[in-house]
Amino acid sequence: MARTQGRGMHGSTGDPGFRSTGGAVRAPGRGGGGPSSGAGRTGGLPGLAPHKPAREVVTVVAEPGLVVEDAAETFCGAVIRADIREVVLEDAAGRRRLFPNKPAAFLHEGRPATLVPPQRATPPTPAAQQHSASGSRRVENVRARTALPHRIWVEGLHDAEIVERVWGHDLRVEGVVVEPLHGADVLVDAAREFGPGPDRRLGVLVDHLVTGSKESRIAEGLRRDLGPAAAHVLVLGHPYIDIWEAVKPRTVGIDAWPTIPRGIEWKKGVCEALGWGDERAGARRVLSSVSTWTDLETPLITAMEQLIDFVTVGP
């Protein structure tokens, strides 16, 4: 099965039910001791930092299955997917992490390496596609599993449609149901009624989950309201005002999402600024433009991958 192991892309800290993403930090190396004869040091003078010749950086094609390590040596795994912006690695335990694809950001066979995405002469035909829209390995000829008791909630219908477009195959294989909340304001009451527990985990994806936002206050209130049951709830989000803004601008044919003044409903303002007509027309434009994970911004991808892990992988 495509997703039977953990797939979290980033480490997590804090309360097990409410985690924020973040990378691991390596301890700084310890310097040498006292004065020396100066051998191997710049100018032969004692007390100066040793001169180390620059290590050659190799360029490696990031074909699926290539094993590399991030330059900070915090994670080693095989390439699952890669483009010019991001690389996803999966380790032997099935855990996944997403890294920015920057020059010399990885180690290949112990050497600093810059990964470049593989060049495709022609797009693969549908029959030849081996990966789903989310980049996970496609499972063919498998009927959707009976729905698990766990759930993933998103804020609205547009969120659910984009999640289905990119992660629908994975969710059906795992038997995970995604349900729209129709607004974060109902989250606390809905979660209390859901009754989360060890065999009934709840993942929640919210928009604009940043310090001081309404959504962050609702998430904190949920933690207090649920008490011990909060350990079985994971609330994650992205920093964008709306799920549309988590779609890369180039995907919908614009240079950037417009800035909408406070007091104007964001989607309505966007449609007016871009000449898209009403919100329904705008939603059709956005949804029809999204086809794979590469059309979405990294924070949304990371949050969804972690939520799927949370409701499908045992503690």
PDB file of C-alpha atoms in Angstrom:
ATOM      1  CA  MET A   1       0.000   0.000   0.000  1.00  0.00           C
ATOM      2  CA  ALA A   2       1.253   3.459  -0.845  1.00  0.00           C
ATOM      3  CA  ARG A   3       0.941   5.016   2.608  1.00  0.00           C
ATOM      4  CA  THR A   4       1.306   2.594   5.471  1.00  0.00           C
ATOM      5  CA  GLN A   5       4.241   4.262   7.196  1.00  0.00           C
ATOM      6  CA  GLY A   6       4.818   7.703   8.668  1.00  0.00           C
ATOM      7  CA  ARG A   7       5.208  10.444   6.121  1.00  0.00           C
ATOM      8  CA  GLY A   8       5.816  13.575   8.194  1.00  0.00           C
ATOM      9  CA  MET A   9       8.062  16.011   6.390  1.00  0.00           C
ATOM     10  CA  HIS A  10       9.303  18.053   9.290  1.00  0.00           C
ATOM     11  CA  GLY A  11      10.044  17.491  12.931  1.00  0.00           C
ATOM     12  CA  SER A  12       7.452  18.541  15.508  1.00  0.00           C
ATOM     13  CA  THR A  13       7.671  20.083  18.919  1.00  0.00           C
ATOM     14  CA  GLY A  14       5.360  20.915  21.761  1.00  0.00           C
ATOM     15  CA  ASP A  15       2.072  19.351  22.801  1.00  0.00           C
ATOM     16  CA  PRO A  16       1.519  16.103  20.864  1.00  0.00           C
ATOM     17  CA  GLY A  17      -1.937  17.276  19.828  1.00  0.00           C
ATOM     18  CA  PHE A  18      -0.925  20.701  18.583  1.00  0.00           C
ATOM     19  CA  ARG A  19       2.369  20.675  16.739  1.00  0.00           C
ATOM     20  CA  SER A  20       4.177  23.237  14.681  1.00  0.00           C
ATOM     21  CA  THR A  21       6.595  22.385  11.928  1.00  0.00           C
ATOM     22  CA  GLY A  22      10.278  23.128  12.190  1.00  0.00           C
ATOM     23  CA  GLY A  23      13.651  21.788  11.192  1.00  0.00           C
ATOM     24  CA  ALA A  24      16.236  20.144  13.411  1.00  0.00           C
ATOM     25  CA  VAL A  25      19.248  22.184  14.473  1.00  0.00           C
ATOM     26  CA  ARG A  26      22.706  20.718  14.672  1.00  0.00           C
ATOM     27  CA  ALA A  27      24.963  21.617  17.558  1.00  0.00           C
ATOM     28  CA  PRO A  28      27.911  23.762  16.492  1.00  0.00           C
ATOM     29  CA  GLY A  29      31.251  22.020  16.202  1.00  0.00           C
ATOM     30  CA  ARG A  30      33.834  22.489  18.943  1.00  0.00           C
ATOM     31  CA  GLY A  31      37.006  24.329  18.072  1.00  0.00           C
ATOM     32  CA  GLY A  32      40.527  23.153  18.679  1.00  0.00           C
ATOM     33  CA  GLY A  33      42.653  23.761  21.737  1.00  0.00           C
ATOM     34  CA  GLY A  34      45.608  26.094  22.350  1.00  0.00           C
ATOM     35  CA  PRO A  35      48.437  27.358  20.142  1.00  0.00           C
ATOM     36  CA  SER A  36      50.085  24.990  17.718  1.00  0.00           C
ATOM     37  CA  SER A  37      53.035  25.054  15.423  1.00  0.00           C
ATOM     38  CA  GLY A  38      50.839  26.585  12.768  1.00  0.00           C
ATOM     39  CA  ALA A  39      50.945  23.594  10.459  1.00  0.00           C
ATOM     40  CA  GLY A  40      47.967  23.648   8.178  1.00  0.00           C
ATOM     41  CA  ARG A  41      46.901  27.121   9.365  1.00  0.00           C
ATOM     42  CA  THR A  42      46.597  30.278   7.314  1.00  0.00           C
ATOM     43  CA  GLY A  43      49.995  31.958   7.095  1.00  0.00           C
ATOM     44  CA  GLY A  44      51.415  29.476   9.610  1.00  0.00           C
ATOM     45  CA  LEU A  45      50.378  31.712  12.532  1.00  0.00           C
ATOM     46  CA  PRO A  46      49.116  30.117  15.741  1.00  0.00           C
ATOM     47  CA  GLY A  47      45.561  30.721  16.859  1.00  0.00           C
ATOM     48  CA  LEU A  48      44.071  31.215  13.389  1.00  0.00           C
ATOM     49  CA  ALA A  49      41.280  28.975  12.098  1.00  0.00           C
ATOM     50  CA  PRO A  50      42.526  26.074  10.002  1.00  0.00           C
ATOM     51  CA  HIS A  51      42.259  26.581   6.284  1.00  0.00           C
ATOM     52  CA  LYS A  52      40.076  23.948   4.649  1.00  0.00           C
ATOM     53  CA  PRO A  53      39.959  23.682   0.888  1.00  0.00           C
ATOM     54  CA  ALA A  54      36.476  24.114  -0.547  1.00  0.00           C
ATOM     55  CA  ARG A  55      34.771  20.800  -1.138  1.00  0.00           C
ATOM     56  CA  GLU A  56      33.691  20.169  -4.700  1.00  0.00           C
ATOM     57  CA  VAL A  57      29.929  20.381  -5.190  1.00  0.00           C
ATOM     58  CA  VAL A  58      28.556  17.775  -7.559  1.00  0.00           C
ATOM     59  CA  THR A  59      25.354  18.060  -9.574  1.00  0.00           C
ATOM     60  CA  VAL A  60      23.105  15.005  -9.371  1.00  0.00           C
ATOM     61  CA  VAL A  61      19.865  14.286 -11.191  1.00  0.00           C
ATOM     62  CA  ALA A  62      17.168  13.718  -8.558  1.00  0.00           C
ATOM     63  CA  GLU A  63      15.678  10.574 -10.007  1.00  0.00           C
ATOM     64  CA  PRO A  64      13.107   8.858  -7.738  1.00  0.00           C
ATOM     65  CA  GLY A  65      14.930   6.434  -5.451  1.00  0.00           C
ATOM     66  CA  LEU A  66      18.204   8.390  -5.320  1.00  0.00           C
ATOM     67  CA  VAL A  67      19.506   8.266  -1.724  1.00  0.00           C
ATOM     68  CA  VAL A  68      20.832  11.542  -0.330  1.00  0.00           C
ATOM     69  CA  GLU A  69      21.177  13.332   3.001  1.00  0.00           C
ATOM     70  CA  ASP A  70      20.427  16.940   3.783  1.00  0.00           C
ATOM     71  CA  ALA A  71      23.533  19.083   4.205  1.00  0.00           C
ATOM     72  CA  ALA A  72      22.899  19.487   7.937  1.00  0.00           C
ATOM     73  CA  GLU A  73      22.965  15.670   8.265  1.00  0.00           C
ATOM     74  CA  THR A  74      19.591  15.530  10.031  1.00  0.00           C
ATOM     75  CA  PHE A  75      17.748  13.276   7.578  1.00  0.00           C
ATOM     76  CA  CYS A  76      18.737  10.630   5.025  1.00  0.00           C
ATOM     77  CA  GLY A  77      16.319   9.144   2.528  1.00  0.00           C
ATOM     78  CA  ALA A  78      15.364   8.362  -1.030  1.00  0.00           C
ATOM     79  CA  VAL A  79      14.036  11.002  -3.386  1.00  0.00           C
ATOM     80  CA  ILE A  80      10.262  10.684  -3.740  1.00  0.00           C
ATOM     81  CA  ARG A  81       9.698  13.777  -5.829  1.00  0.00           C
ATOM     82  CA  ALA A  82      11.675  16.828  -6.836  1.00  0.00           C
ATOM     83  CA  ASP A  83      11.302  20.035  -8.788  1.00  0.00           C
ATOM     84  CA  ILE A  84      13.358  23.203  -9.046  1.00  0.00           C
ATOM     85  CA  ARG A  85      11.969  24.478  -5.727  1.00  0.00           C
ATOM     86  CA  GLU A  86      11.560  21.480  -3.394  1.00  0.00           C
ATOM     87  CA  VAL A  87      12.715  17.926  -2.753  1.00  0.00           C
ATOM     88  CA  VAL A  88      10.835  15.294  -0.737  1.00  0.00           C
ATOM     89  CA  LEU A  89      12.856  12.475   0.855  1.00  0.00           C
ATOM     90  CA  GLU A  90      11.569   9.281   2.470  1.00  0.00           C
ATOM     91  CA  ASP A  91      13.664   7.301   4.955  1.00  0.00           C
ATOM     92  CA  ALA A  92      13.668   3.542   5.580  1.00  0.00           C
ATOM     93  CA  ALA A  93      10.874   3.884   8.167  1.00  0.00           C
ATOM     94  CA  GLY A  94       8.591   5.619   5.680  1.00  0.00           C
ATOM     95  CA  ARG A  95       8.942   9.086   7.227  1.00  0.00           C
ATOM     96  CA  ARG A  96       8.964  11.950   4.732  1.00  0.00           C
ATOM     97  CA  ARG A  97      10.486  15.403   4.871  1.00  0.00           C
ATOM     98  CA  LEU A  98      10.400  18.290   2.453  1.00  0.00           C
ATOM     99  CA  PHE A  99      13.514  20.413   1.842  1.00  0.00           C
ATOM    100  CA  PRO A 100      14.102  23.543  -0.242  1.00  0.00           C
ATOM    101  CA  ASN A 101      16.044  22.634  -3.373  1.00  0.00           C
ATOM    102  CA  LYS A 102      19.011  24.982  -3.010  1.00  0.00           C
ATOM    103  CA  PRO A 103      22.591  24.696  -4.302  1.00  0.00           C
ATOM    104  CA  ALA A 104      24.728  22.311  -2.229  1.00  0.00           C
ATOM    105  CA  ALA A 105      21.747  21.587   0.043  1.00  0.00           C
ATOM    106  CA  PHE A 106      22.355  17.820   0.084  1.00  0.00           C
ATOM    107  CA  LEU A 107      25.053  15.197   0.478  1.00  0.00           C
ATOM    108  CA  HIS A 108      25.418  12.412  -2.094  1.00  0.00           C
ATOM    109  CA  GLU A 109      27.887   9.656  -1.245  1.00  0.00           C
ATOM    110  CA  GLY A 110      29.411  12.013   1.302  1.00  0.00           C
ATOM    111  CA  ARG A 111      29.944  14.901  -1.114  1.00  0.00           C
ATOM    112  CA  PRO A 112      28.025  18.208  -1.238  1.00  0.00           C
ATOM    113  CA  ALA A 113      25.476  17.975  -3.998  1.00  0.00           C
ATOM    114  CA  THR A 114      23.058  20.157  -5.891  1.00  0.00           C
ATOM    115  CA  LEU A 115      19.990  18.233  -7.023  1.00  0.00           C
ATOM    116  CA  VAL A 116      18.364  18.947 -10.359  1.00  0.00           C
ATOM    117  CA  PRO A 117      14.972  17.520 -11.346  1.00  0.00           C
ATOM    118  CA  PRO A 118      15.004  14.886 -14.061  1.00  0.00           C
ATOM    119  CA  GLN A 119      14.269  16.143 -17.549  1.00  0.00           C
ATOM    120  CA  ARG A 120      11.341  14.509 -19.272  1.00  0.00           C
ATOM    121  CA  ALA A 121      11.372  14.462 -23.063  1.00  0.00           C
ATOM    122  CA  THR A 122       7.605  14.035 -23.162  1.00  0.00           C
ATOM    123  CA  PRO A 123       4.948  14.003 -20.452  1.00  0.00           C
ATOM    124  CA  PRO A 124       4.136  10.476 -19.241  1.00  0.00           C
ATOM    125  CA  THR A 125       0.929   8.994 -20.548  1.00  0.00           C
ATOM    126  CA  PRO A 126      -1.815   8.227 -18.014  1.00  0.00           C
ATOM    127  CA  ALA A 127      -1.110   4.507 -18.315  1.00  0.00           C
ATOM    128  CA  ALA A 128       2.549   5.090 -17.502  1.00  0.00           C
ATOM    129  CA  GLN A 129       2.038   7.327 -14.486  1.00  0.00           C
ATOM    130  CA  GLN A 130       3.382   5.675 -11.354  1.00  0.00           C
ATOM    131  CA  HIS A 131       2.689   8.468  -8.884  1.00  0.00           C
ATOM    132  CA  SER A 132      -0.447  10.183  -7.705  1.00  0.00           C
ATOM    133  CA  ALA A 133      -1.010  13.935  -7.851  1.00  0.00           C
ATOM    134  CA  SER A 134       0.525  14.226  -4.364  1.00  0.00           C
ATOM    135  CA  GLY A 135       3.703  12.480  -5.550  1.00  0.00           C
ATOM    136  CA  SER A 136       3.132   9.246  -3.617  1.00  0.00           C
ATOM    137  CA  ARG A 137       3.305   5.900  -5.402  1.00  0.00           C
ATOM    138  CA  ARG A 138       0.010   5.168  -7.108  1.00  0.00           C
ATOM    139  CA  VAL A 139      -1.801   1.996  -6.098  1.00  0.00           C
ATOM    140  CA  GLU A 140      -3.650   0.547  -9.055  1.00  0.00           C
ATOM    141  CA  ASN A 141      -6.676  -1.760  -9.059  1.00  0.00           C
ATOM    142  CA  VAL A 142      -7.337  -1.231  -5.358  1.00  0.00           C
ATOM    143  CA  ARG A 143     -10.829  -0.434  -4.135  1.00  0.00           C
ATOM    144  CA  ALA A 144     -11.193   2.362  -1.632  1.00  0.00           C
ATOM    145  CA  ARG A 145     -11.040   1.100   1.951  1.00  0.00           C
ATOM    146  CA  THR A 146     -13.982   1.306   4.267  1.00  0.00           C
ATOM    147  CA  ALA A 147     -13.729   4.696   5.935  1.00  0.00           C
ATOM    148  CA  LEU A 148     -11.713   4.810   9.139  1.00  0.00           C
ATOM    149  CA  PRO A 149     -13.256   6.441  12.231  1.00  0.00           C
ATOM    150  CA  HIS A 150     -10.550   9.121  12.039  1.00  0.00           C
ATOM    151  CA  ARG A 151     -11.297  12.338  10.166  1.00  0.00           C
ATOM    152  CA  ILE A 152      -9.562  15.291   8.551  1.00  0.00           C
ATOM    153  CA  TRP A 153     -11.505  18.545   8.670  1.00  0.00           C
ATOM    154  CA  VAL A 154     -10.877  21.536   6.425  1.00  0.00           C
ATOM    155  CA  GLU A 155     -12.443  24.969   6.701  1.00  0.00           C
ATOM    156  CA  GLY A 156     -14.650  24.996   3.628  1.00  0.00           C
ATOM    157  CA  LEU A 157     -15.770  23.410   0.391  1.00  0.00           C
ATOM    158  CA  HIS A 158     -13.014  24.997  -1.690  1.00  0.00           C
ATOM    159  CA  ASP A 159     -10.400  23.582   0.718  1.00  0.00           C
ATOM    160  CA  ALA A 160     -11.955  20.119   0.410  1.00  0.00           C
ATOM    161  CA  GLU A 161     -11.975  20.326  -3.394  1.00  0.00           C
ATOM    162  CA  ILE A 162      -8.285  21.248  -3.615  1.00  0.00           C
ATOM    163  CA  VAL A 163      -7.342  18.547  -1.103  1.00  0.00           C
ATOM    164  CA  GLU A 164      -9.317  16.001  -3.136  1.00  0.00           C
ATOM    165  CA  ARG A 165      -7.646  17.135  -6.351  1.00  0.00           C
ATOM    166  CA  VAL A 166      -4.134  16.556  -4.994  1.00  0.00           C
ATOM    167  CA  TRP A 167      -4.486  13.930  -2.228  1.00  0.00           C
ATOM    168  CA  GLY A 168      -7.702  12.160  -3.261  1.00  0.00           C
ATOM    169  CA  HIS A 169      -5.995   8.963  -4.407  1.00  0.00           C
ATOM    170  CA  ASP A 170      -4.002   8.667  -1.183  1.00  0.00           C
ATOM    171  CA  LEU A 171      -7.035   9.343   0.985  1.00  0.00           C
ATOM    172  CA  ARG A 172      -9.172   6.712  -0.745  1.00  0.00           C
ATOM    173  CA  VAL A 173      -6.439   4.099  -0.452  1.00  0.00           C
ATOM    174  CA  GLU A 174      -6.096   4.829   3.272  1.00  0.00           C
ATOM    175  CA  GLY A 175      -9.833   5.126   3.915  1.00  0.00           C
ATOM    176  CA  VAL A 176      -9.627   8.697   5.220  1.00  0.00           C
ATOM    177  CA  VAL A 177     -12.627  11.002   4.906  1.00  0.00           C
ATOM    178  CA  VAL A 178     -12.125  14.766   4.509  1.00  0.00           C
ATOM    179  CA  GLU A 179     -15.030  16.932   5.647  1.00  0.00           C
ATOM    180  CA  PRO A 180     -15.562  20.714   5.318  1.00  0.00           C
ATOM    181  CA  LEU A 181     -16.269  22.607   8.530  1.00  0.00           C
ATOM    182  CA  HIS A 182     -17.780  25.678   6.831  1.00  0.00           C
ATOM    183  CA  GLY A 183     -15.644  27.955   8.958  1.00  0.00           C
ATOM    184  CA  ALA A 184     -13.202  27.669  11.863  1.00  0.00           C
ATOM    185  CA  ASP A 185     -15.704  29.330  14.198  1.00  0.00           C
ATOM    186  CA  VAL A 186     -17.548  26.030  14.686  1.00  0.00           C
ATOM    187  CA  LEU A 187     -14.396  24.007  15.380  1.00  0.00           C
ATOM    188  CA  VAL A 188     -14.625  23.785  19.174  1.00  0.00           C
ATOM    189  CA  ASP A 189     -18.263  22.681  19.262  1.00  0.00           C
ATOM    190  CA  ALA A 190     -17.775  20.261  16.369  1.00  0.00           C
ATOM    191  CA  ALA A 191     -14.697  18.677  17.959  1.00  0.00           C
ATOM    192  CA  ARG A 192     -16.463  18.260  21.286  1.00  0.00           C
ATOM    193  CA  GLU A 193     -19.317  16.484  19.513  1.00  0.00           C
ATOM    194  CA  PHE A 194     -16.882  14.328  17.501  1.00  0.00           C
ATOM    195  CA  GLY A 195     -15.318  13.004  20.723  1.00  0.00           C
ATOM    196  CA  PRO A 196     -11.661  12.391  19.724  1.00  0.00           C
ATOM    197  CA  GLY A 197      -9.811   9.500  21.325  1.00  0.00           C
ATOM    198  CA  PRO A 198      -7.017   6.963  20.675  1.00  0.00           C
ATOM    199  CA  ASP A 199      -9.122   5.135  18.081  1.00  0.00           C
ATOM    200  CA  ARG A 200     -10.807   8.270  16.752  1.00  0.00           C
ATOM    201  CA  ARG A 201      -8.157  10.807  15.848  1.00  0.00           C
ATOM    202  CA  LEU A 202      -8.978  14.167  14.343  1.00  0.00           C
ATOM    203  CA  GLY A 203      -6.787  16.253  12.048  1.00  0.00           C
ATOM    204  CA  VAL A 204      -7.764  19.838  11.265  1.00  0.00           C
ATOM    205  CA  LEU A 205      -6.437  22.069   8.496  1.00  0.00           C
ATOM    206  CA  VAL A 206      -7.117  25.782   8.995  1.00  0.00           C
ATOM    207  CA  ASP A 207      -6.319  28.900   7.000  1.00  0.00           C
ATOM    208  CA  HIS A 208      -4.244  31.807   8.328  1.00  0.00           C
ATOM    209  CA  LEU A 209      -2.798  29.921  11.294  1.00  0.00           C
ATOM    210  CA  VAL A 210      -0.358  32.597  12.417  1.00  0.00           C
ATOM    211  CA  THR A 211       0.383  34.162  15.792  1.00  0.00           C
ATOM    212  CA  GLY A 212      -2.436  36.416  16.923  1.00  0.00           C
ATOM    213  CA  SER A 213      -4.922  35.396  14.240  1.00  0.00           C
ATOM    214  CA  LYS A 214      -8.500  34.396  15.004  1.00  0.00           C
ATOM    215  CA  GLU A 215      -7.682  30.865  13.874  1.00  0.00           C
ATOM    216  CA  SER A 216      -4.757  30.575  16.298  1.00  0.00           C
ATOM    217  CA  ARG A 217      -6.989  31.702  19.174  1.00  0.00           C
ATOM    218  CA  ILE A 218      -9.614  29.123  18.201  1.00  0.00           C
ATOM    219  CA  ALA A 219      -6.961  26.382  18.142  1.00  0.00           C
ATOM    220  CA  GLU A 220      -5.750  27.364  21.618  1.00  0.00           C
ATOM    221  CA  GLY A 221      -9.337  27.402  22.879  1.00  0.00           C
ATOM    222  CA  LEU A 222      -9.826  23.920  21.502  1.00  0.00           C
ATOM    223  CA  ARG A 223      -6.820  22.669  23.455  1.00  0.00           C
ATOM    224  CA  ARG A 224      -8.220  24.067  26.695  1.00  0.00           C
ATOM    225  CA  ASP A 225     -11.758  22.862  26.021  1.00  0.00           C
ATOM    226  CA  LEU A 226     -10.888  19.264  25.142  1.00  0.00           C
ATOM    227  CA  GLY A 227      -8.425  18.675  27.977  1.00  0.00           C
ATOM    228  CA  PRO A 228      -6.751  15.220  27.741  1.00  0.00           C
ATOM    229  CA  ALA A 229      -8.652  14.459  24.519  1.00  0.00           C
ATOM    230  CA  ALA A 230      -6.594  17.205  22.822  1.00  0.00           C
ATOM    231  CA  ALA A 231      -3.755  14.667  22.561  1.00  0.00           C
ATOM    232  CA  HIS A 232      -5.794  12.969  19.838  1.00  0.00           C
ATOM    233  CA  VAL A 233      -6.315  16.151  17.821  1.00  0.00           C
ATOM    234  CA  LEU A 234      -3.767  17.764  15.514  1.00  0.00           C
ATOM    235  CA  VAL A 235      -4.494  21.285  14.282  1.00  0.00           C
ATOM    236  CA  LEU A 236      -2.204  22.494  11.513  1.00  0.00           C
ATOM    237  CA  GLY A 237      -2.508  25.229   8.959  1.00  0.00           C
ATOM    238  CA  HIS A 238      -0.832  27.572   6.537  1.00  0.00           C
ATOM    239  CA  PRO A 239      -0.160  31.318   6.780  1.00  0.00           C
ATOM    240  CA  TYR A 240      -2.363  32.303   3.832  1.00  0.00           C
ATOM    241  CA  ILE A 241      -5.646  34.160   4.291  1.00  0.00           C
ATOM    242  CA  ASP A 242      -7.514  31.617   2.177  1.00  0.00           C
ATOM    243  CA  ILE A 243      -6.827  28.271   0.499  1.00  0.00           C
ATOM    244  CA  TRP A 244      -6.740  30.048  -2.878  1.00  0.00           C
ATOM    245  CA  GLU A 245      -3.680  31.996  -1.762  1.00  0.00           C
ATOM    246  CA  ALA A 246      -1.916  28.677  -1.049  1.00  0.00           C
ATOM    247  CA  VAL A 247      -2.084  27.988  -4.794  1.00  0.00           C
ATOM    248  CA  LYS A 248       1.036  29.302  -6.525  1.00  0.00           C
ATOM    249  CA  PRO A 249       0.205  32.430  -8.534  1.00  0.00           C
ATOM    250  CA  ARG A 250       1.729  31.079 -11.737  1.00  0.00           C
ATOM    251  CA  THR A 251      -0.665  28.136 -11.522  1.00  0.00           C
ATOM    252  CA  VAL A 252      -3.638  30.437 -12.099  1.00  0.00           C
ATOM    253  CA  GLY A 253      -1.805  32.658 -14.571  1.00  0.00           C
ATOM    254  CA  ILE A 254      -1.036  35.691 -12.389  1.00  0.00           C
ATOM    255  CA  ASP A 255       2.180  37.260 -11.110  1.00  0.00           C
ATOM    256  CA  ALA A 256       0.962  37.539  -7.513  1.00  0.00           C
ATOM    257  CA  TRP A 257      -2.206  37.410  -5.460  1.00  0.00           C
ATOM    258  CA  PRO A 258      -3.597  40.918  -5.003  1.00  0.00           C
ATOM    259  CA  THR A 259      -3.586  42.628  -1.616  1.00  0.00           C
ATOM    260  CA  ILE A 260      -7.156  43.105  -0.449  1.00  0.00           C
ATOM    261  CA  PRO A 261      -7.907  45.920   2.049  1.00  0.00           C
ATOM    262  CA  ARG A 262      -9.323  45.015   5.435  1.00  0.00           C
ATOM    263  CA  GLY A 263     -13.092  45.034   5.561  1.00  0.00           C
ATOM    264  CA  ILE A 264     -13.495  43.511   2.095  1.00  0.00           C
ATOM    265  CA  GLU A 265     -14.246  39.785   1.851  1.00  0.00           C
ATOM    266  CA  TRP A 266     -11.002  38.350   0.485  1.00  0.00           C
ATOM    267  CA  LYS A 267     -12.311  36.110  -2.295  1.00  0.00           C
ATOM    268  CA  LYS A 268     -14.731  38.763  -3.499  1.00  0.00           C
ATOM    269  CA  GLY A 269     -11.936  41.328  -3.547  1.00  0.00           C
ATOM    270  CA  VAL A 270      -9.638  38.966  -5.442  1.00  0.00           C
ATOM    271  CA  CYS A 271     -12.252  38.245  -8.105  1.00  0.00           C
ATOM    272  CA  GLU A 272     -12.918  41.963  -8.580  1.00  0.00           C
ATOM    273  CA  ALA A 273      -9.222  42.861  -8.712  1.00  0.00           C
ATOM    274  CA  LEU A 274      -8.438  40.134 -11.264  1.00  0.00           C
ATOM    275  CA  GLY A 275     -11.615  40.472 -13.307  1.00  0.00           C
ATOM    276  CA  TRP A 276     -12.665  36.892 -12.610  1.00  0.00           C
ATOM    277  CA  GLY A 277     -16.350  37.610 -12.129  1.00  0.00           C
ATOM    278  CA  ASP A 278     -18.104  36.272  -9.046  1.00  0.00           C
ATOM    279  CA  GLU A 279     -16.726  33.882  -6.422  1.00  0.00           C
ATOM    280  CA  ARG A 280     -18.137  30.801  -8.144  1.00  0.00           C
ATOM    281  CA  ALA A 281     -16.329  31.681 -11.369  1.00  0.00           C
ATOM    282  CA  GLY A 282     -13.142  32.326  -9.407  1.00  0.00           C
ATOM    283  CA  ALA A 283     -13.426  28.975  -7.631  1.00  0.00           C
ATOM    284  CA  ARG A 284     -13.798  27.168 -10.963  1.00  0.00           C
ATOM    285  CA  ARG A 285     -10.704  28.935 -12.292  1.00  0.00           C
ATOM    286  CA  VAL A 286      -8.587  28.069  -9.251  1.00  0.00           C
ATOM    287  CA  LEU A 287      -9.715  24.455  -8.960  1.00  0.00           C
ATOM    288  CA  SER A 288      -9.307  23.728 -12.663  1.00  0.00           C
ATOM    289  CA  SER A 289      -5.730  25.055 -12.494  1.00  0.00           C
ATOM    290  CA  VAL A 290      -4.609  22.705  -9.697  1.00  0.00           C
ATOM    291  CA  SER A 291      -3.516  19.238 -10.778  1.00  0.00           C
ATOM    292  CA  THR A 292      -0.512  18.188  -8.652  1.00  0.00           C
ATOM    293  CA  TRP A 293       1.390  19.046  -5.479  1.00  0.00           C
ATOM    294  CA  THR A 294       3.730  21.307  -7.512  1.00  0.00           C
ATOM    295  CA  ASP A 295       0.852  23.770  -7.952  1.00  0.00           C
ATOM    296  CA  LEU A 296       0.673  24.411  -4.182  1.00  0.00           C
ATOM    297  CA  GLU A 297       2.810  26.343  -1.717  1.00  0.00           C
ATOM    298  CA  THR A 298       5.048  24.369   0.650  1.00  0.00           C
ATOM    299  CA  PRO A 299       3.228  25.183   3.959  1.00  0.00           C
ATOM    300  CA  LEU A 300      -0.013  23.653   2.663  1.00  0.00           C
ATOM    301  CA  ILE A 301       1.765  20.544   1.372  1.00  0.00           C
ATOM    302  CA  THR A 302       3.599  20.054   4.668  1.00  0.00           C
ATOM    303  CA  ALA A 303       0.460  20.486   6.765  1.00  0.00           C
ATOM    304  CA  MET A 304      -1.595  18.021   4.709  1.00  0.00           C
ATOM    305  CA  GLU A 305       1.130  15.377   4.682  1.00  0.00           C
ATOM    306  CA  GLN A 306       1.429  15.595   8.473  1.00  0.00           C
ATOM    307  CA  LEU A 307      -2.336  15.406   8.964  1.00  0.00           C
ATOM    308  CA  ILE A 308      -2.606  12.281   6.818  1.00  0.00           C
ATOM    309  CA  ASP A 309       0.222  10.744   8.850  1.00  0.00           C
ATOM    310  CA  PHE A 310      -1.529  11.643  12.087  1.00  0.00           C
ATOM    311  CA  VAL A 311      -4.784   9.874  11.229  1.00  0.00           C
ATOM    312  CA  THR A 312      -3.279   6.830   9.488  1.00  0.00           C
ATOM    313  CA  VAL A 313      -0.091   5.969  11.379  1.00  0.00           C
ATOM    314  CA  GLY A 314      -0.239   4.627  14.915  1.00  0.00           C
ATOM    315  CA  PRO A 315       1.622   6.472  17.690  1.00  0.00           C
TER     316      PRO A 315
END
